[in-house]
Amino acid sequence: MHDHAPTPAGLSRRQLMKAAGVTTLAGLATAATTGAAAQPATRPTRRPRDDGATLVLLGTAGGPTVYGDRAGISSAVVVGDAFYLVDLGHGALGQVAAAQLSTSTGPAARPLSGLAGVFLTHMHSDHLSEFGSLIINGMWNGITDPSAPVPIYGPGDRGGLPPVLGDRDEPPVIAPEDPTPGTVTMTSRAIEAFAQDLNERLRGSGGVDPGAAFAPHDITLPSEIDGPVDAAPMPRIRPFLVHEDDGVRVTATLVEHSPVFPAFAFRFDTDTGSVTFSGDTAPSDNLIELAQDTDVLVHEVIDRAWAEARFPEPRTPAQEATLKHLLESHTTIEDVGPVAEAAGARALVLNHLVPGDGPVPQYRKAGRGFSGRLIVGRDLDEIPLGL
Ligand SMILES: [Zn+2]
Ligand SMILES: [Zn+2]
């Protein structure tokens, strides 16, 4: 589970991955649709996966803009019959169904059966859009066992409002009595916000109290962090354990997404390989340490030329501050390859593309400075870990 040692097998693995290629469910989806038309009562059979763990990209667009051909940011790690979700951008649950992550079959099969954990990198809407949907619709999609609630791990309360950027006037404070709730409070507030629906359904159709079906956790920060960090760089910290079960060991670190705090990267180690998710971050030494010798580094990326064109000169101080924030809290196409190289990753998978409708050849430039395999992620790509 912790085989991080760089060996000649690393090259062989890379070559094998290249030979095996990245599979996509696009062709399968076509076949499944055809099959469904012929046998409307039969749920499409889940695509057989290799015995090892698999990364599935559910959505690859970064930012709150909604695109037609890329869903919002979300990924899955599939290990045997279980799967884990990292972030829940817009469209995530539909993508879970399209990817057929659940192994359950038969009339009672539901897309979320087998969901064994949810990991939220940070409290930005493009990573959380479908969080409420997961909570209120989970019981109808396979989250039905209060004796084994699905763990959710995410940031705790920020501990104070972030600074106002640029020369903007002080804006209104949303929910001033508790303006920076963490994962536990976000979950309970989501349940309360949709109480009318939940009460009606529990009384009319039965089902499971979502407050019992999920077990939210505010990730405990390392003891050396004693309050919100409002400016880069983050303190250097050692990776720390977040979750461990029979299938995965998940560790985390703090990354550079100022003024967001905390912003996490996650690493999943399995018996057959590892995958590390950068979350949203500028180049981060903490991330490079977490991702050391990982099989697959899933890293965010932003097109600097697009960002600069979005705010043409002359810029107001507020526009200048926003542009600076964009570029200093994300990783540019030019910078991401060297990050993957420093981590010793065997493959670099780009996700959280900003913009989500940018030309793929532009993102391919991220291969400069990286000697492993570069994959510009597409929704529903499947990448085996540790071939
Ligand atoms: Zn984001
Ligand atoms: Zn973000």
XYZ file of N, CA and C and ligand atoms in Angstrom, residues 62-63 73 122 124 126-127 257 280 300 330 352, ligand 1:
37
model
N -12.795 23.775 -14.332
C -12.614 24.547 -13.116
C -13.424 25.821 -13.152
N -13.758 26.335 -11.982
C -14.467 27.604 -11.890
C -15.972 27.428 -11.926
N -15.876 20.244 -11.363
C -14.756 19.418 -10.907
C -15.217 18.328 -9.933
N -11.786 22.041 -0.699
C -11.942 23.367 -0.109
C -13.339 23.888 -0.382
N -15.040 26.080 -2.112
C -15.374 26.891 -3.276
C -16.518 26.216 -4.023
N -17.361 25.749 -7.039
C -17.154 24.829 -8.168
C -16.752 23.431 -7.700
N -16.491 23.288 -6.411
C -16.160 21.969 -5.836
C -17.296 21.423 -4.971
N -3.904 28.226 -1.913
C -5.084 28.739 -2.622
C -5.602 29.981 -1.912
N -7.183 22.893 -5.593
C -6.840 24.168 -6.223
C -5.607 24.722 -5.523
N -4.566 20.632 -11.017
C -5.304 21.740 -11.627
C -4.393 22.545 -12.543
N -3.562 29.652 -8.416
C -3.667 28.493 -9.313
C -2.296 28.240 -9.939
N -9.524 20.355 -13.646
C -9.816 21.717 -13.224
C -9.221 22.699 -14.242
Zn -11.894 25.481 -8.225
